[in-house]
mmCIF file of C-alpha atoms in Angstrom:
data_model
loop_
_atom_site.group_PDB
_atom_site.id
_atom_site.type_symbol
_atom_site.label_atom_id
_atom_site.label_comp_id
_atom_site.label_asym_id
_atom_site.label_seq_id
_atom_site.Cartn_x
_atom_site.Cartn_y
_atom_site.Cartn_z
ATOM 1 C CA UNK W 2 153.969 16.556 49.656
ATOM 2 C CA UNK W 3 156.180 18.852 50.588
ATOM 3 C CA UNK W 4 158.934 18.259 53.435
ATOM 4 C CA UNK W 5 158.382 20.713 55.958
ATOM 5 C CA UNK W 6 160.737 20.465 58.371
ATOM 6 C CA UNK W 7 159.272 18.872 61.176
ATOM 7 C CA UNK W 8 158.395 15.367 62.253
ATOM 8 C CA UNK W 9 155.473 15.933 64.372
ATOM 9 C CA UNK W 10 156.168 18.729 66.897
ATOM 10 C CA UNK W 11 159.909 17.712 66.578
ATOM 11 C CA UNK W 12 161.327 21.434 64.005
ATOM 12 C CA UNK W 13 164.193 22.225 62.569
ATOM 13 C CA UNK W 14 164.805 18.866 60.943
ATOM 14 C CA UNK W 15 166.763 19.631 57.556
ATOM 15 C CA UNK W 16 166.028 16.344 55.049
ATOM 16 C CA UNK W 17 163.079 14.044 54.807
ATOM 17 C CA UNK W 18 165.611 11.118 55.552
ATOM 18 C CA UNK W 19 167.247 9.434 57.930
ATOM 19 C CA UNK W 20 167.648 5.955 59.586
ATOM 20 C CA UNK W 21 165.719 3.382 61.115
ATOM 21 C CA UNK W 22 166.430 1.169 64.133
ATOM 22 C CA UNK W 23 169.668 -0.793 64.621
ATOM 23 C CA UNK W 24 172.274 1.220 62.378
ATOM 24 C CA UNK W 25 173.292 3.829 65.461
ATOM 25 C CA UNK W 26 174.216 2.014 68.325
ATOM 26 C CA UNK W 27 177.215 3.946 70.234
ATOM 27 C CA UNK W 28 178.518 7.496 70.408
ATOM 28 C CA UNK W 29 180.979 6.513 67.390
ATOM 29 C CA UNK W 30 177.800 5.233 65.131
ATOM 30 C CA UNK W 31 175.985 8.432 66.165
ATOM 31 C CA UNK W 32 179.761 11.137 65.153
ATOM 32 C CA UNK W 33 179.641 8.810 61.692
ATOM 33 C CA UNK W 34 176.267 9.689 61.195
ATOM 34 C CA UNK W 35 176.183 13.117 62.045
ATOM 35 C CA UNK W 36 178.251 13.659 58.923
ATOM 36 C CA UNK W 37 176.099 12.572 56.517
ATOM 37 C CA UNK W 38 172.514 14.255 55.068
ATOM 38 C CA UNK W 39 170.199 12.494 57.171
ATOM 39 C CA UNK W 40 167.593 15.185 58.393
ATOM 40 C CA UNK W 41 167.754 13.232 62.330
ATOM 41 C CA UNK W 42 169.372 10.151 64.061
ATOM 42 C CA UNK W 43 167.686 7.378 65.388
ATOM 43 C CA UNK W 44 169.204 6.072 68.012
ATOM 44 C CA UNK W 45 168.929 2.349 69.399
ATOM 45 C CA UNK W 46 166.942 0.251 69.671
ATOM 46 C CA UNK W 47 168.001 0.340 73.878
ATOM 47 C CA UNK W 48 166.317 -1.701 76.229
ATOM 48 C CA UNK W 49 166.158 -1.318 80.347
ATOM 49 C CA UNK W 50 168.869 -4.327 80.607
ATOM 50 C CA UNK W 51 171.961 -4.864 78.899
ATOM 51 C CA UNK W 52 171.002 -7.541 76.079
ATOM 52 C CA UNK W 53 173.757 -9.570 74.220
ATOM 53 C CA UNK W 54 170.838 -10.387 71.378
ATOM 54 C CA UNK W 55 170.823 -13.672 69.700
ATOM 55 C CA UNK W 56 174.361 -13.864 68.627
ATOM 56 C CA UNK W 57 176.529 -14.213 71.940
ATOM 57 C CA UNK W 58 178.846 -16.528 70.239
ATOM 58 C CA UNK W 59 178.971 -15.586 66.690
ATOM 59 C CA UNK W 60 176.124 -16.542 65.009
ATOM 60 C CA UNK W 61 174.554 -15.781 61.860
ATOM 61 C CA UNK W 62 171.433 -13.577 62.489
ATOM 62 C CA UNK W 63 171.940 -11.530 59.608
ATOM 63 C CA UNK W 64 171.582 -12.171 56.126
ATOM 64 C CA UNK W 65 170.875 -10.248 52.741
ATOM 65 C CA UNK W 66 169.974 -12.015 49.486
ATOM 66 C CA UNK W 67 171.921 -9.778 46.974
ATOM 67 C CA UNK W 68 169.216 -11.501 44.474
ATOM 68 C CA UNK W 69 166.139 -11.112 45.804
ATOM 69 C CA UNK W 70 167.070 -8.074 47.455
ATOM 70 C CA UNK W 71 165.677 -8.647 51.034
ATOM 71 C CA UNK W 72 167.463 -8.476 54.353
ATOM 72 C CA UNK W 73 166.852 -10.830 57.198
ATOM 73 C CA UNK W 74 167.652 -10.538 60.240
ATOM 74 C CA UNK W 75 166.880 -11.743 64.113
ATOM 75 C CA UNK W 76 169.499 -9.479 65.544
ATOM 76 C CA UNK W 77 167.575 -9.460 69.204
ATOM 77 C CA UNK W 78 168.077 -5.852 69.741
ATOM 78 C CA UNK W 79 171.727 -6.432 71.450
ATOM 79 C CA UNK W 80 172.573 -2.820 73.854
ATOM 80 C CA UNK W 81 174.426 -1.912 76.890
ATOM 81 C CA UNK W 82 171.077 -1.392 78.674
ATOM 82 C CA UNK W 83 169.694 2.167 79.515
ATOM 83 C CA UNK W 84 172.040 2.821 82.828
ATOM 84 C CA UNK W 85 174.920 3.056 80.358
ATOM 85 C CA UNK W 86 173.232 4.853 77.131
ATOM 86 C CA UNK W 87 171.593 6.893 79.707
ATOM 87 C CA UNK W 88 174.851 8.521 80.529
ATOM 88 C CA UNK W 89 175.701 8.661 76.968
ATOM 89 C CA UNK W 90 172.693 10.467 75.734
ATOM 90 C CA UNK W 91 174.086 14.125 76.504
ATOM 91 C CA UNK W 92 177.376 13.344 74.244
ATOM 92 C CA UNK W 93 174.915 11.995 71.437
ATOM 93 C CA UNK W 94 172.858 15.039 71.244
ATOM 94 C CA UNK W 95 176.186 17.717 71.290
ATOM 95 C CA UNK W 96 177.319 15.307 68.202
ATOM 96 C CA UNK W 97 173.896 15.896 66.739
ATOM 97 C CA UNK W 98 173.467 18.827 67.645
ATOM 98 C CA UNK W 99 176.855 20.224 66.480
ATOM 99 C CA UNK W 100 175.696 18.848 62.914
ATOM 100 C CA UNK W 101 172.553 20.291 62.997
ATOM 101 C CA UNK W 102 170.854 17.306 63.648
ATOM 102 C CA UNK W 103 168.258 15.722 66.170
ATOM 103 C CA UNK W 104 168.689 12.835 68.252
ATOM 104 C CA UNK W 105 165.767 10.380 68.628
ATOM 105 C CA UNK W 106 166.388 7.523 71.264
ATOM 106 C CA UNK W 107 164.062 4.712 70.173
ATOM 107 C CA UNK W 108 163.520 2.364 73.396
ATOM 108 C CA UNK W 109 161.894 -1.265 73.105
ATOM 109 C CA UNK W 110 160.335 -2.905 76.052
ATOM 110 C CA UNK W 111 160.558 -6.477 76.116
ATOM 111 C CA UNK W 112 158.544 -7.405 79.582
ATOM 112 C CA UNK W 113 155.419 -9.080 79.211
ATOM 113 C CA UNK W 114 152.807 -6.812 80.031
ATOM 114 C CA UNK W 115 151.210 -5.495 82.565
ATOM 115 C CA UNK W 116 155.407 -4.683 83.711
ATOM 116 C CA UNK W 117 155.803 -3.143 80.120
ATOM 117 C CA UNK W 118 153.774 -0.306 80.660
ATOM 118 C CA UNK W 119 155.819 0.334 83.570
ATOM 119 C CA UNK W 120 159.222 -0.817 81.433
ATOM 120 C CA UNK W 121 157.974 1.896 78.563
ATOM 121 C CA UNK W 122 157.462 4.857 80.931
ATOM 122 C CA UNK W 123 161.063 4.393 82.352
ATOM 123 C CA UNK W 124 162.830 4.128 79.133
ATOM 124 C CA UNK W 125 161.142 7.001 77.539
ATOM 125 C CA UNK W 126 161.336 8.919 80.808
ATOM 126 C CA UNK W 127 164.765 8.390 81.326
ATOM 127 C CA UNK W 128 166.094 8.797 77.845
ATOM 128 C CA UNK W 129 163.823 12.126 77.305
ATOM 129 C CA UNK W 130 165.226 13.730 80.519
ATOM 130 C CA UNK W 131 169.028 12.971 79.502
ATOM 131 C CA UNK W 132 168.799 14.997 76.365
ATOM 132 C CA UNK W 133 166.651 12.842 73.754
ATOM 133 C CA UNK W 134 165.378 15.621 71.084
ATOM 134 C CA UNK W 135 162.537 12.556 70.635
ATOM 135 C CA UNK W 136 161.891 9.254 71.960
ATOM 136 C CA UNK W 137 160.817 6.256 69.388
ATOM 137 C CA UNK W 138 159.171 3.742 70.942
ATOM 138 C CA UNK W 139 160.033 0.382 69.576
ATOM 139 C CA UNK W 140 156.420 -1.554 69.584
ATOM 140 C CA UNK W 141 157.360 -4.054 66.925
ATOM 141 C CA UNK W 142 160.150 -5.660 66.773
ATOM 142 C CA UNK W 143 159.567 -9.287 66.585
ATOM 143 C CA UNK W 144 163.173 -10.647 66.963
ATOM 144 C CA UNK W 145 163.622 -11.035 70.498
ATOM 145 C CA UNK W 146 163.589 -14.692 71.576
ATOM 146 C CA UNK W 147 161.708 -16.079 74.804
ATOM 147 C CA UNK W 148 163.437 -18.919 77.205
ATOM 148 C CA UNK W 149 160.717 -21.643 75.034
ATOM 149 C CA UNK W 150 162.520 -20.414 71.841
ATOM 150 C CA UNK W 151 159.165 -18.655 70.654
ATOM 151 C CA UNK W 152 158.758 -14.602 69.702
ATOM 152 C CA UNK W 153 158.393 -11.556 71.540
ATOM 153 C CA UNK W 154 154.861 -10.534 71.667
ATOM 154 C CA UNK W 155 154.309 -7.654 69.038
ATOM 155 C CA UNK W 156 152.810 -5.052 71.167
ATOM 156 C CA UNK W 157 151.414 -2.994 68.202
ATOM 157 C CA UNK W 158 149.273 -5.828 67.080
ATOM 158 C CA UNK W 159 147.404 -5.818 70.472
ATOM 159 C CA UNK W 160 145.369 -2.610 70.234
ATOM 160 C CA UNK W 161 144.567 -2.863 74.150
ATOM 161 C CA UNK W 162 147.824 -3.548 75.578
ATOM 162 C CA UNK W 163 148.687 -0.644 73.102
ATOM 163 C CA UNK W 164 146.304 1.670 74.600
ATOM 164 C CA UNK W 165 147.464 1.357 78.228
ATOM 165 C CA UNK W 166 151.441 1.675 77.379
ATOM 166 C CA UNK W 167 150.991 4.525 75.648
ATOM 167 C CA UNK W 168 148.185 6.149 77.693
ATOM 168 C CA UNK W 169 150.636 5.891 81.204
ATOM 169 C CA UNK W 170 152.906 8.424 79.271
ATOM 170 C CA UNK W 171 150.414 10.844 79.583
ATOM 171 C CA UNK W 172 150.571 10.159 83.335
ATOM 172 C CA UNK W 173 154.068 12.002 83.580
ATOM 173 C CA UNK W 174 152.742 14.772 81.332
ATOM 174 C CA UNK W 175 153.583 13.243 78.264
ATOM 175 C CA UNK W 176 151.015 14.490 74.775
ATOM 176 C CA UNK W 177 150.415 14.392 71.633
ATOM 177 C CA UNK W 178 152.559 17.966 71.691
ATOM 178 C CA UNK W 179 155.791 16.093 73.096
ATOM 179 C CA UNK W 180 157.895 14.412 70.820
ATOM 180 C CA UNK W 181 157.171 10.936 71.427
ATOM 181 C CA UNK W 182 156.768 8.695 68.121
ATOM 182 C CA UNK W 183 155.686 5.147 68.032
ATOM 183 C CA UNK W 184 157.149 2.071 65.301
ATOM 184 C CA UNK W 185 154.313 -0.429 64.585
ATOM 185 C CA UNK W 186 155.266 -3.626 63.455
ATOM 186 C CA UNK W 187 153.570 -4.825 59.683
ATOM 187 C CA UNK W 188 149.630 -4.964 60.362
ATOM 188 C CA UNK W 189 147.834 -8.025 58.677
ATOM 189 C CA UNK W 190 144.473 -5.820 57.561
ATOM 190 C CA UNK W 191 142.842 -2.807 57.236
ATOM 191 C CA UNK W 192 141.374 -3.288 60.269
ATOM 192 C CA UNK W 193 143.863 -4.259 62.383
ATOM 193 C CA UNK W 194 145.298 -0.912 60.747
ATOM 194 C CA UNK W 195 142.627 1.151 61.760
ATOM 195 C CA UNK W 196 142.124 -0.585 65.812
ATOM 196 C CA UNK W 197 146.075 -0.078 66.137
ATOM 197 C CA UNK W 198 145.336 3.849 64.994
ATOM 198 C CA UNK W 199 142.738 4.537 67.289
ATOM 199 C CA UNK W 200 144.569 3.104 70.412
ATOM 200 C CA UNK W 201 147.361 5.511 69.093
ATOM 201 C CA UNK W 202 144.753 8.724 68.988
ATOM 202 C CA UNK W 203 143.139 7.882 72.227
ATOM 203 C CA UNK W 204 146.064 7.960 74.091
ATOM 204 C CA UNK W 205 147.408 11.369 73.334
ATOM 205 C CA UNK W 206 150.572 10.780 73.391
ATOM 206 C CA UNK W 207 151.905 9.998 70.366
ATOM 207 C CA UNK W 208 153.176 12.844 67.681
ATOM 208 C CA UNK W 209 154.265 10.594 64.999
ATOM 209 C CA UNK W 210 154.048 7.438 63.936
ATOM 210 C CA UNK W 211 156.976 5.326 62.302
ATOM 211 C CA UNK W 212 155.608 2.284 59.948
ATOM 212 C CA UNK W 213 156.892 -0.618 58.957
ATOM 213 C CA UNK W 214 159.309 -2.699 61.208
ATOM 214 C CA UNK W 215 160.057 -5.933 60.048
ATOM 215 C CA UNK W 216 158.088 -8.444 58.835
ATOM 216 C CA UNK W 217 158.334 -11.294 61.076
ATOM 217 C CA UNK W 218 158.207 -15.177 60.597
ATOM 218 C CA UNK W 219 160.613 -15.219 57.802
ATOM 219 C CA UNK W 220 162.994 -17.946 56.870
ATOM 220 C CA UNK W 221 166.379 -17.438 54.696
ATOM 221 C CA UNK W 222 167.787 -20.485 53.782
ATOM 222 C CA UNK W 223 170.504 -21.878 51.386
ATOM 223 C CA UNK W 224 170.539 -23.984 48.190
ATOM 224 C CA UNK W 225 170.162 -26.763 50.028
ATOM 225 C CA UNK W 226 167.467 -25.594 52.141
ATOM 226 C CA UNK W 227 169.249 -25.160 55.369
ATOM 227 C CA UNK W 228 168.504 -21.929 57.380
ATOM 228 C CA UNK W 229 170.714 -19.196 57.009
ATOM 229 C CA UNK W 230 169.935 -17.399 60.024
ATOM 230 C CA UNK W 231 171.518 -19.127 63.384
ATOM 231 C CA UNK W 232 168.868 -18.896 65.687
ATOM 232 C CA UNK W 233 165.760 -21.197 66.996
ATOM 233 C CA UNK W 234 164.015 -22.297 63.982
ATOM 234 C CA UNK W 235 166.233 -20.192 61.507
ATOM 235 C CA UNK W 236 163.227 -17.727 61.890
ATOM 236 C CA UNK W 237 163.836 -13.746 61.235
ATOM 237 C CA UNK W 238 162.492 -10.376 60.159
ATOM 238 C CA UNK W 239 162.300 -9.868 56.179
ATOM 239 C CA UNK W 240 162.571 -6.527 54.899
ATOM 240 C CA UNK W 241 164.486 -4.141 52.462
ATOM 241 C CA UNK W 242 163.671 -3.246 49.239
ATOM 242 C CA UNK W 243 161.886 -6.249 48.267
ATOM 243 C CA UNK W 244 159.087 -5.370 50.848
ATOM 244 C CA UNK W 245 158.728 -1.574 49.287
ATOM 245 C CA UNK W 246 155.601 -2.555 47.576
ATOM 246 C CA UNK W 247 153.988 -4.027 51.080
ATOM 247 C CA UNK W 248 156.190 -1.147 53.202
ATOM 248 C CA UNK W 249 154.456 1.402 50.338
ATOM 249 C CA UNK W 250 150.624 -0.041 51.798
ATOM 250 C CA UNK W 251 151.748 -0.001 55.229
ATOM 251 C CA UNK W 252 152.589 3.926 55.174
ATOM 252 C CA UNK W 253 148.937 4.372 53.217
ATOM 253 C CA UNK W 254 147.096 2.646 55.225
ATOM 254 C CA UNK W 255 148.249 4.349 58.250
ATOM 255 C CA UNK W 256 148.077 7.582 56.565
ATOM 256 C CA UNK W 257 144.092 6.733 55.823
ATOM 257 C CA UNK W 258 144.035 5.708 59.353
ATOM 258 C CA UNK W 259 145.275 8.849 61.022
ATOM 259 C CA UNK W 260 143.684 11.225 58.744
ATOM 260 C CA UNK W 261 142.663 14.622 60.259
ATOM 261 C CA UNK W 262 144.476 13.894 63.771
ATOM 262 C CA UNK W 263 147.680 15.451 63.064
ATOM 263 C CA UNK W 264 149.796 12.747 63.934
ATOM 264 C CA UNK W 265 153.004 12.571 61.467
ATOM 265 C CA UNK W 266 153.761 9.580 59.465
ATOM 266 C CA UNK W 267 157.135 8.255 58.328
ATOM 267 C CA UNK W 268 157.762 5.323 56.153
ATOM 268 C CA UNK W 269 160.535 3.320 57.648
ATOM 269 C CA UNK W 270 161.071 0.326 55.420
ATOM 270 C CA UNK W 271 161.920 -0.451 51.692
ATOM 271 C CA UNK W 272 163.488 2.618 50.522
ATOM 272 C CA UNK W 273 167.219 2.383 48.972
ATOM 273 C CA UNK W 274 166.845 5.241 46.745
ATOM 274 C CA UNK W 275 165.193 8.460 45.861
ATOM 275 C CA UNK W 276 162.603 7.329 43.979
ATOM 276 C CA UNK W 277 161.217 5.349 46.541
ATOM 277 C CA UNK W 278 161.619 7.910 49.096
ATOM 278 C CA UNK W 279 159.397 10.389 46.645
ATOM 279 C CA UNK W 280 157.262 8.043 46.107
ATOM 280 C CA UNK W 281 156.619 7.782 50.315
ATOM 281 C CA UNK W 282 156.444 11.649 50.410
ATOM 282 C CA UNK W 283 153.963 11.669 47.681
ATOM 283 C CA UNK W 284 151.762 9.010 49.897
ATOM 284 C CA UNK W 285 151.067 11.522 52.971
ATOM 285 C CA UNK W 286 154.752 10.355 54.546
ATOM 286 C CA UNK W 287 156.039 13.523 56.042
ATOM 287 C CA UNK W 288 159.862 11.855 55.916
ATOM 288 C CA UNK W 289 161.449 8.062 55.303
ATOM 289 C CA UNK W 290 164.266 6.026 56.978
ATOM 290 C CA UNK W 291 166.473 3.089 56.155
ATOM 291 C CA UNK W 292 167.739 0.481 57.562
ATOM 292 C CA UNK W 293 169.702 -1.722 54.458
ATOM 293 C CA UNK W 294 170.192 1.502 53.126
ATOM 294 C CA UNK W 295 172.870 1.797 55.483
ATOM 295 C CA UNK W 296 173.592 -1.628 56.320
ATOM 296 C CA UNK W 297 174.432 -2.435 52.188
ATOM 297 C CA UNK W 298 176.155 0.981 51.799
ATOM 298 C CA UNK W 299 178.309 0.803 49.015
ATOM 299 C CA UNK W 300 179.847 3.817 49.138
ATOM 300 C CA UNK W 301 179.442 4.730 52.669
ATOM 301 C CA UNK W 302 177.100 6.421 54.621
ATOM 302 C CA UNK W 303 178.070 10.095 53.709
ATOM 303 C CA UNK W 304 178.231 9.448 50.027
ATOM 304 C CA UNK W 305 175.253 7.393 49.743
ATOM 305 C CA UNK W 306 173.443 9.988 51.649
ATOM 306 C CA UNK W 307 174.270 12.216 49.754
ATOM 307 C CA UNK W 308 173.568 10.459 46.707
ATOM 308 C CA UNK W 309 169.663 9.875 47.577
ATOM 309 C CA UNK W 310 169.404 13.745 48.360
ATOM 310 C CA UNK W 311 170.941 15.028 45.444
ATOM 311 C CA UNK W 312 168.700 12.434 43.578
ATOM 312 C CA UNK W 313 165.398 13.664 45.564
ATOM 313 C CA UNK W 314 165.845 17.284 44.634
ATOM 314 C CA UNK W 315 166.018 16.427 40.839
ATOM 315 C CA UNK W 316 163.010 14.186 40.752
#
């Protein structure tokens, strides 16, 4: 398809590509950004309190196999906490902005529910009303660590839990018309898939959805079988471009899922070059993002950028 533009109700975006959660962190990440081709900046992800993640003393949580081409990682979404981005937001969006760029602020809640509905309202609240052009809301990231050394629950595998988070938007006037998007972790089935979708189109609130995160449960190890990554059973997130073929059924799936609702679709895993990016756009994506893209830049950011553009346009 054609890029239009837009990501849902979000306009004036000016290339199908940009990046996916954990690249942009400060206002420096967000000025480095700004000056490359990337259509909007993701911000984040930024949780209510300050987390250090899972490496407070150094460790490995990050690993890519040159080889295989995959990235792990169990980075534990490590932020200054919303009371400090909060008063960093308006600086992000003049960078963006300046650059002719949007600023999306993805949030993660990492409460157990019933507090995350009231965690998710707060963040996106908060981080739309100090200059957010969008706020991503982080459903799926299954790297954060609880106190018995288990997983995060993965919100956007519980259709019901789902439901409620994202239906207490609408409760502070929130729609399908604001720019709100949603990332969904990997979903096991078609009909997990399809559940997950209709939780998103009954609440109303969602304009766009962002698919895949990471797949979680992953373990990177060495030749001698020891795991790579430093963290409570050596257990991560796999993605990059050895999961484009499953990131590629994610994006259709959801597309199938969300048919006729006019709720945007990005594809936010497995694409390193143009090619795969077409091939998203060609699958009912309206735009893709990257997150080894940026992470395994050879060149840089700008350049590489620049690179996949040119690339796009001659395909």
């Amino acid at each position: 398809m054609a890029f239009e533009g837009r990501i849902g109700h979000l306009e004036g975006i000016e290339s199908p590509w940009g990046n996916a959660g954990g690249v942009v962190k400060t206002v420096e990440d967000v000025e480095l950004m700004a000056h490359t081709g990337v259509g909007w900046i993701e911000a984040g992800s930024y949780t209510l309190e300050p987390r250090v993640g899972n490496s407070p003393n150094g460790e490995i949580v990050y690993w890519h196999d040159q080889t295989e081409e995959a990235t792990y990682n169990s980075l534990g979404m490590p932020n200054k906490g919303m009371d400090v981005v909060e008063a960093e937001i308006p600086e992000m969006a003049a960078i963006a902005h300046a650059h002719n760029k949007k600023l999306v602020v993805n949030v993660a809640p990492v409460q157990s529910m019933p507090t995350t509905v009231i965690e998710t309202r707060e963040l996106v609240v908060r981080a739309q009303a100090a200059g957010a052009d969008a706020v991503l809301v982080n459903a799926g990231c299954p790297n954060v660590i609880t106190e018995d050394g288990g997983r995060h629950e993965l919100l956007s595998r519980d259709p019901t839990s789902l439901l409620m988070i994202l239906a207490e938007l609408g409760h502070v006037g929130l729609t399908q018309h604001s720019p709100v998007f949603l990332r969904t972790s990997p979903l096991e089935t078609i009909e997990q898939t399809e559940s997950v979708a209709q939780s998103i189109i009954k609440s109303g609130t969602v304009a766009a959805v962002f698919t895949p995160n990471t797949w979680p449960g992953y373990k990177a190890v060495d030749g001698a079988g020891k795991p790579l990554l430093e963290v409570p059973g050596g257990v991560g997130g796999k993605s990059g471009p050895y999961m484009a073929g499953p990131a590629q059924r994610e994006l259709t799936r959801m597309v199938e899922a969300l048919n006729n609702t006019g709720i945007d679709v990005v594809r936010s895993s497995g694409i390193v070059n143009a090619v795969e990016l077409k091939v998203a756009l060609g699958s009912g994506a309206v735009a893709g993002a990257g997150t080894t893209f940026f992470y395994e830049s050879k060149s840089g950011w700008q350049e590489d950028t620049d690179r996949l553009l040119s690339d796009l346009a001659e395909l």
